[in-house]
Coordinates of C-alpha atoms in Angstrom, one line a residue:
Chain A
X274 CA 108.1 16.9 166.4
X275 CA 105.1 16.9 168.8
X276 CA 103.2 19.8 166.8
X277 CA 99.9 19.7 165.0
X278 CA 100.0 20.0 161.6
X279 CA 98.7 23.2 161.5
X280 CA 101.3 23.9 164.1
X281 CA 103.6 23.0 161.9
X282 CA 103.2 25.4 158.8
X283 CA 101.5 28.4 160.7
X284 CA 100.8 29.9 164.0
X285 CA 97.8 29.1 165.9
X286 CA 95.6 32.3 167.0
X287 CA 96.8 32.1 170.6
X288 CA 100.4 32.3 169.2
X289 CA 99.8 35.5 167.4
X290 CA 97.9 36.6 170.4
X291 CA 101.1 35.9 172.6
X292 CA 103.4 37.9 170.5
X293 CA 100.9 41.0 170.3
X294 CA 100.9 41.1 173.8
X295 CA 105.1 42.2 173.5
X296 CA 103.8 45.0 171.6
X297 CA 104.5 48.3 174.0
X298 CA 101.6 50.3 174.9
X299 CA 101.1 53.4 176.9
X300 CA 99.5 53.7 180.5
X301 CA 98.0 56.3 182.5
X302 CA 98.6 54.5 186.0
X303 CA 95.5 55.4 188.6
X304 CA 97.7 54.7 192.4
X305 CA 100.8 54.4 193.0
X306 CA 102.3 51.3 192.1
X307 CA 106.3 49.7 193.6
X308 CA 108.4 48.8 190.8
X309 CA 108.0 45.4 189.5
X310 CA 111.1 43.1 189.1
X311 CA 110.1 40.0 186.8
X312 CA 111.9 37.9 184.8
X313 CA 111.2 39.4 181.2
X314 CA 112.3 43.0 183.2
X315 CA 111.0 45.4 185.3
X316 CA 108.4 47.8 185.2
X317 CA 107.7 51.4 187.2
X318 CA 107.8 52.4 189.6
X319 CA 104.8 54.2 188.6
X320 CA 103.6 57.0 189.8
X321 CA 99.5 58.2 189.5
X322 CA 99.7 61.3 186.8
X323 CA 102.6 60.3 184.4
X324 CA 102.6 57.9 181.7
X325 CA 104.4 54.8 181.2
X326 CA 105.0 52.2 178.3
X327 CA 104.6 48.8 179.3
X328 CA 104.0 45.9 177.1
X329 CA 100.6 45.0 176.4
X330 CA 100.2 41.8 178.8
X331 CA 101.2 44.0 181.8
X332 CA 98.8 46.7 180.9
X333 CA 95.8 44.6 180.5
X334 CA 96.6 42.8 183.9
X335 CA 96.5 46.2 185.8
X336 CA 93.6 47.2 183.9
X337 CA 91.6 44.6 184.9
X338 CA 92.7 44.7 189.0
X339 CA 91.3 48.6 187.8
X340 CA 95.6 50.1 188.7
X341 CA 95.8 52.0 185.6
X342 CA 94.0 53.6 182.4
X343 CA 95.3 52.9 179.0
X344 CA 95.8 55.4 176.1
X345 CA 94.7 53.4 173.0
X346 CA 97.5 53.7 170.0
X347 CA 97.1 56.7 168.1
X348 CA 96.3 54.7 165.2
X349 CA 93.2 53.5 167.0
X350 CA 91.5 57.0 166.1
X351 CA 88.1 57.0 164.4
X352 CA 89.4 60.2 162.2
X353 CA 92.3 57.7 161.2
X354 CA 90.4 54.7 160.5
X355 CA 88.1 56.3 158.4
X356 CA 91.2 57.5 156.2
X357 CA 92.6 54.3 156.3
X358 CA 89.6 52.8 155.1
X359 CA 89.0 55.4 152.4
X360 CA 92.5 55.3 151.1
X361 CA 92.6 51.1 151.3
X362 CA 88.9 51.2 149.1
X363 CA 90.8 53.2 146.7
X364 CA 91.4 51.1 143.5
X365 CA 94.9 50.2 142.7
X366 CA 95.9 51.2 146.5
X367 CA 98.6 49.2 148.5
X368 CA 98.1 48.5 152.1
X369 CA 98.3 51.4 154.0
X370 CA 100.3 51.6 156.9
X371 CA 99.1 49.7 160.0
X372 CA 101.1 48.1 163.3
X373 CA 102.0 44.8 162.7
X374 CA 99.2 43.1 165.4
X375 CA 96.7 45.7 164.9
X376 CA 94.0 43.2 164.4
X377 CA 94.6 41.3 167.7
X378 CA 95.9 44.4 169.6
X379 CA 92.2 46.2 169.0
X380 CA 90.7 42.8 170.0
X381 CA 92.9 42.4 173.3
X382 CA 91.8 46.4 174.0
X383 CA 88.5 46.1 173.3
X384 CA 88.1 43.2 175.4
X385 CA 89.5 44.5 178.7
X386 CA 89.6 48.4 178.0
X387 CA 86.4 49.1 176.2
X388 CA 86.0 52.2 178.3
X389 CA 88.8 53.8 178.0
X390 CA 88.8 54.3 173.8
X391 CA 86.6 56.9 172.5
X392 CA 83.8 56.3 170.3
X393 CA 84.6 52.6 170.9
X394 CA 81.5 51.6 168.4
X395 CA 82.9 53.1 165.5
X396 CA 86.4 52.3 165.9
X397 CA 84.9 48.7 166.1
X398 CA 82.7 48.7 162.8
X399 CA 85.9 50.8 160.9
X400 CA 88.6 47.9 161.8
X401 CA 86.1 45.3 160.6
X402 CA 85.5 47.2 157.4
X403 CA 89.3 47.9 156.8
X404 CA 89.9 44.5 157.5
X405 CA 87.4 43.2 155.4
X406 CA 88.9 45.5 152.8
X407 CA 92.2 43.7 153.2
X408 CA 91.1 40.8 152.7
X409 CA 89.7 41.1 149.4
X410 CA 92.6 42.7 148.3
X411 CA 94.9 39.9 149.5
X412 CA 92.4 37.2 146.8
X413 CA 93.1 39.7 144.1
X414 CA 96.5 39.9 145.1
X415 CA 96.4 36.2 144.5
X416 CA 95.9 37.0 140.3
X417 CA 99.3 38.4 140.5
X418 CA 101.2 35.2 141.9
X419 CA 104.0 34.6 140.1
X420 CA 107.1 32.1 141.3
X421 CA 109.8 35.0 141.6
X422 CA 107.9 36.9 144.1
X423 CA 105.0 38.3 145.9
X424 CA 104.7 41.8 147.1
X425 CA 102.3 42.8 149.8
X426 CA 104.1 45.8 152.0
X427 CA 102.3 46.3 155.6
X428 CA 100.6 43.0 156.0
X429 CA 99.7 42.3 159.3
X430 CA 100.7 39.3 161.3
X431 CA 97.0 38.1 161.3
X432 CA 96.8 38.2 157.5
X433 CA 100.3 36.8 156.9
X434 CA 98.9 33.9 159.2
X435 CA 95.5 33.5 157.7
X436 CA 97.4 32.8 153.6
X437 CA 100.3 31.7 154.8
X438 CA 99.7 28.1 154.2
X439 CA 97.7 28.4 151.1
X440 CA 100.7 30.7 149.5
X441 CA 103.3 28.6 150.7
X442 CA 102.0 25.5 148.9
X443 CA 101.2 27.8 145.5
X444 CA 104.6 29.0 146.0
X445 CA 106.0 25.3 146.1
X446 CA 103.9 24.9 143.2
X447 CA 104.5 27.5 141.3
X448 CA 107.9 27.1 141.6
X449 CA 108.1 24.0 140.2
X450 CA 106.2 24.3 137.0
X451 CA 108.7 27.2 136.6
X452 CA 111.4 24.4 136.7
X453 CA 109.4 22.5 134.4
X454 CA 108.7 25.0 132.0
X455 CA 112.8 26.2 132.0
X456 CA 113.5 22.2 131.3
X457 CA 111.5 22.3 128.2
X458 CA 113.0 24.6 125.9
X459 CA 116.5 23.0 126.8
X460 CA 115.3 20.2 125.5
X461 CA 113.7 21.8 122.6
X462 CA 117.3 23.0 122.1
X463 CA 119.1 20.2 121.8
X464 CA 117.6 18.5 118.8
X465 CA 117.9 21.3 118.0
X466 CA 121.2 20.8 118.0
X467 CA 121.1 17.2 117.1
X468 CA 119.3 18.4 114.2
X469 CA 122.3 21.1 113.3
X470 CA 124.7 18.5 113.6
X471 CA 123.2 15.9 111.1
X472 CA 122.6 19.3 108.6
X473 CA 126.1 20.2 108.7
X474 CA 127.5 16.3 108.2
X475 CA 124.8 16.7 105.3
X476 CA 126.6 19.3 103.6
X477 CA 129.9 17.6 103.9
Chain B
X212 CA 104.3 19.1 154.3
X213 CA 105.6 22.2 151.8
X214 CA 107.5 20.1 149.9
X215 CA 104.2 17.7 149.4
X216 CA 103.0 20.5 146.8
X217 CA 106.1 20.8 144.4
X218 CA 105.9 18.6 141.9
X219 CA 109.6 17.0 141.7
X220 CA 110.0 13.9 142.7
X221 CA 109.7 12.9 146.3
X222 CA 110.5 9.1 147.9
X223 CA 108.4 10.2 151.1
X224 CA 105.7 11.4 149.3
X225 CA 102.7 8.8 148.8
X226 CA 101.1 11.4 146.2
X227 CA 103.7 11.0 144.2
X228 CA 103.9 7.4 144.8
X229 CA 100.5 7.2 143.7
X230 CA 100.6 9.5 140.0
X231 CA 102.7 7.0 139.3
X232 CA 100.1 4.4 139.7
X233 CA 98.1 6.3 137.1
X234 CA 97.1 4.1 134.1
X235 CA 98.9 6.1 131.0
X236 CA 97.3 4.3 127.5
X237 CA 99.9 2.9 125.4
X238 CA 100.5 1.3 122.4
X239 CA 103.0 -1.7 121.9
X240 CA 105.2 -1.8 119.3
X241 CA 106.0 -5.4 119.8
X242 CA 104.8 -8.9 120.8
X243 CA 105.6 -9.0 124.4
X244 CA 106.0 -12.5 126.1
X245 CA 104.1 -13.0 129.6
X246 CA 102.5 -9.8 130.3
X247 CA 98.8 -10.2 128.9
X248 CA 96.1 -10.9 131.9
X249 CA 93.5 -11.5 129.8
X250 CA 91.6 -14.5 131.6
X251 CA 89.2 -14.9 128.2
X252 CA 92.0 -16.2 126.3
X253 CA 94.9 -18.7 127.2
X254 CA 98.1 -16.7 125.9
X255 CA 99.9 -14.6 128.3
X256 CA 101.3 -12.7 125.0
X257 CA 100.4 -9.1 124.3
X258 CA 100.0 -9.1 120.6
X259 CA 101.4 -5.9 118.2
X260 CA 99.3 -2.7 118.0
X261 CA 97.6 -3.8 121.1
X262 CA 96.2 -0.4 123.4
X263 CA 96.5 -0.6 126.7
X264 CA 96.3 1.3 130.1
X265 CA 99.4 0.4 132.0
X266 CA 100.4 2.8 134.9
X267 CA 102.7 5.1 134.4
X268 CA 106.1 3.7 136.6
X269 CA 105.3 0.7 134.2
X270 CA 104.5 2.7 131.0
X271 CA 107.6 5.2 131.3
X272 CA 110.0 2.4 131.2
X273 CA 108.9 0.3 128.7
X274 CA 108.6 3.8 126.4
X275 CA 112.5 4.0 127.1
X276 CA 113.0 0.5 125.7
X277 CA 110.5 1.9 122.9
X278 CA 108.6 -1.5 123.5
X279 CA 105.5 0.8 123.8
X280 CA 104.2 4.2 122.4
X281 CA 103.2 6.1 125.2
X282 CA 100.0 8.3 125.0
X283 CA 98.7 11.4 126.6
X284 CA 96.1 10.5 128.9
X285 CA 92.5 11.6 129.5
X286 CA 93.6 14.5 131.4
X287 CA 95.9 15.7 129.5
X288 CA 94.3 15.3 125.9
X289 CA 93.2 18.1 123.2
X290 CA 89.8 18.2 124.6
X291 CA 90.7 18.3 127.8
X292 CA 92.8 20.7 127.0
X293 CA 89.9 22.9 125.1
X294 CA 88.1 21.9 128.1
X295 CA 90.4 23.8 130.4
X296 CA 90.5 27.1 128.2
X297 CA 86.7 27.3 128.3
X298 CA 87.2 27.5 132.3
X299 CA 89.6 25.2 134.6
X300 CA 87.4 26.2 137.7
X301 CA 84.4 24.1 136.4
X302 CA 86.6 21.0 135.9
X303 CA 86.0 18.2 138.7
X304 CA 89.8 17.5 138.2
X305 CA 89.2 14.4 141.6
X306 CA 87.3 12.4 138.6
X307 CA 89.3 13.3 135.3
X308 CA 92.6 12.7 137.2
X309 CA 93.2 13.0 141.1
X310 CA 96.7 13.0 140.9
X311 CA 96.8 15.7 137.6
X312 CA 99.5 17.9 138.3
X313 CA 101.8 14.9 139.6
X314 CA 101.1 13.4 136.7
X315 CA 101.4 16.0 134.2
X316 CA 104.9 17.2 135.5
X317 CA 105.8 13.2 134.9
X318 CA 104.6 13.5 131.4
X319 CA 105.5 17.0 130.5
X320 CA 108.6 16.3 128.3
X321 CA 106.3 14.1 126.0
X322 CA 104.2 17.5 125.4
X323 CA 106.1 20.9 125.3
X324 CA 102.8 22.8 125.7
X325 CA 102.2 20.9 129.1
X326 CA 104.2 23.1 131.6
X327 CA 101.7 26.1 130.5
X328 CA 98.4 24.1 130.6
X329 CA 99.9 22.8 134.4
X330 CA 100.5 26.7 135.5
X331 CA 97.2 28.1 133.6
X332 CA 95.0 25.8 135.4
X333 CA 96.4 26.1 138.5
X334 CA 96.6 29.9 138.8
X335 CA 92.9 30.2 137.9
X336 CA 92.4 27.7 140.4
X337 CA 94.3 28.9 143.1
X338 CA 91.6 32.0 143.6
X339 CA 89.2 29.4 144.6
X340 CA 91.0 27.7 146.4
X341 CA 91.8 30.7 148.8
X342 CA 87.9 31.3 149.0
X343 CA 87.4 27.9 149.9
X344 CA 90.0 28.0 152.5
X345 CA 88.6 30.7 154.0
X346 CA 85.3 29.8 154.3
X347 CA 84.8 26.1 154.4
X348 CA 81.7 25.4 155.6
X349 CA 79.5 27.1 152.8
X350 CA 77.7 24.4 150.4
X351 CA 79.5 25.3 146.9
X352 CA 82.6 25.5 148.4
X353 CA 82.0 21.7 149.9
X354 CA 81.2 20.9 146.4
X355 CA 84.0 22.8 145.1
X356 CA 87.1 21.2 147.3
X357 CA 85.7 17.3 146.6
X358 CA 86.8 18.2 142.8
X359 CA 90.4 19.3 144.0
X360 CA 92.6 17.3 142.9
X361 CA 95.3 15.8 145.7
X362 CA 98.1 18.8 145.0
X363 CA 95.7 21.4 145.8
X364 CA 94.1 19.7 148.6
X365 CA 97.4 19.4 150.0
X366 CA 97.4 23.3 149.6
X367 CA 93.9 24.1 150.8
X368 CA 95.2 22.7 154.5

């Protein structure tokens, strides 16, 4: 296959980025805008005081020609954040509970709708903490490898991406020494056995 | 690529190709006709109780015929082994063996203890290894990845 081989065991940022922008998101359209039939489906009509879900693509692209507001994801809430990141600094705590692309959906909002989320500056400095957070549970995380399984409920895409392929060549790894080790004491068994056998022809 | 890191045996993979190339120390239990390469001396013959280094594809099967007694190599000896109990991190594992995980699943049936050296050293590798993936521009972490051994080079990508 044509693919890089990065391509090849994980996605590239702009990949990630292109499946956040699916994610839906809610407008707050500024005019009145015709319905709009395109190929992936259609949109609106949309009318100036009520809100609409679009995906997150279309919503940035009539933000920036200035159609339309956007509410950020009630996630995206310094009050939130802050208990996210008090709860995730926690020890022993599991991942708390965060969208899938939250990572690159903050990044695509803050980039074209900086205005339109509240106390954009903290929100900012709590997702890089909470993220940094993550992180550093995901390395101790790594203490805990084993070859059955791993664990790690509500990781984000962007995280998955970022271990993916160290774990997947641990896992490889791992896995095979398991093998290795399981070979062993069958071996071990049969002399064993072997050993049994020549005991019992002994004592005849 | 995934199945580069596994250590069963792979045609396709030229790391595996190349643990086999690994010189093994052996000891023969006969005189052997034609193999000696000593230019100091005119015989081609490989006397008794001779010790010699012969890679492993060529050790391995002259152990089967039990023309040889096979040793554990550098890597994979009691002080190396002490060596990896004091800390594995510390070990530059590209200049005791490059190819040590290959090599040690090849050789683990001659050593029962083996499989859990392999696994010990790697796991408290493998926390490293995801620092160094992460950030691989830092100065100890350059220093770090040229002692990786192949395997977990192969994993750091």
């Amino acid at each position: 296959m044509a693919l890089s081989a990065h391509q090849k065991i994980a996605f590239t940022p702009a990949e990630l980025q292109f499946l956040a922008e699916n994610e839906p998101i809610t407008i707050v359209p500024t005019r009145h805008i015709e319905k709009l039939e395109l190929i992936s489906g259609s949109y609106g009509p949309f009318n100036p005081p009520r809100k609409a879900q679009v995906p997150l693509w279309l919503a940035a692209m009539l933000k920036s020609s200035s159609y339309c507001r956007i509410v950020p994801p009630s996630w995206m809430d310094s009050e939130n954040l802050e208990k996210i990141c008090n709860s995730e600094e926690q020890p022993e705590s599991r991942f708390s509970n965060l969208p899938p692309y939250y990572i690159i959906v903050a990044s695509i909002l803050f980039e074209c709708a900086e205005d339109d989320i509240p106390e954009a500056q903290s929100i900012r400095r709590l997702l890089q903490d909470v993220g940094e957070i993550r992180q550093g549970k995901v390395r101790e995380g790594l203490k805990y490898l084993n070859p059955a399984q791993l664990q790690m409920d509500n990781l984000s895409m962007a995280e998955i991406n970022q271990i993916r392929p160290l774990f997947k060549g641990a896992f490889n790894m791992l896995s095979s020494l398991a093998d290795l080790k399981r070979q062993a004491p069958f071996e071990a068994d049969e002399s064993q056995y072997s050993q049994m056998n020549t005991n019992s022809s002994l004592m005849h | 690529m995934s199945n580069f890191t596994s250590l069963r045996p792979n045609y396709f993979d030229i790391d595996d190709i190349m643990a086999q190339t690994q010189r093994v120390p052996c000891i023969f239990n006969i005189d052997v006709d034609g193999l000696g390469t000593d230019s100091m001396s005119e015989s081609t013959t490989v006397s008794r109780n001779t010790r010699l280094a012969l890679p492993f594809w060529m050790a391995d099967k002259l152990n089967e015929e039990e023309v040889v007694d096979m040793e554990a190599p550098k890597a994979f000896s009691k002080r190396a082994k002490r060596m990896f109990g004091a800390s594995s991190v510390h070990v530059d594992m590209h200049n005791l063996c490059p190819y040590f995980y290959k090599l040690g699943g090849k050789i683990a049936e001659m050593d029962p203890e083996l499989p859990d050296v392999l696994g010990g050293v790697f796991m408290e590798r493998i926390q490293m290894l995801a620092d160094a993936a992460q950030r691989s521009h830092a100065q100890d972490v350059a220093d770090f990845v040229s002692q990786l051994d192949e395997t977990e080079k192969k994993c750091k990508q």
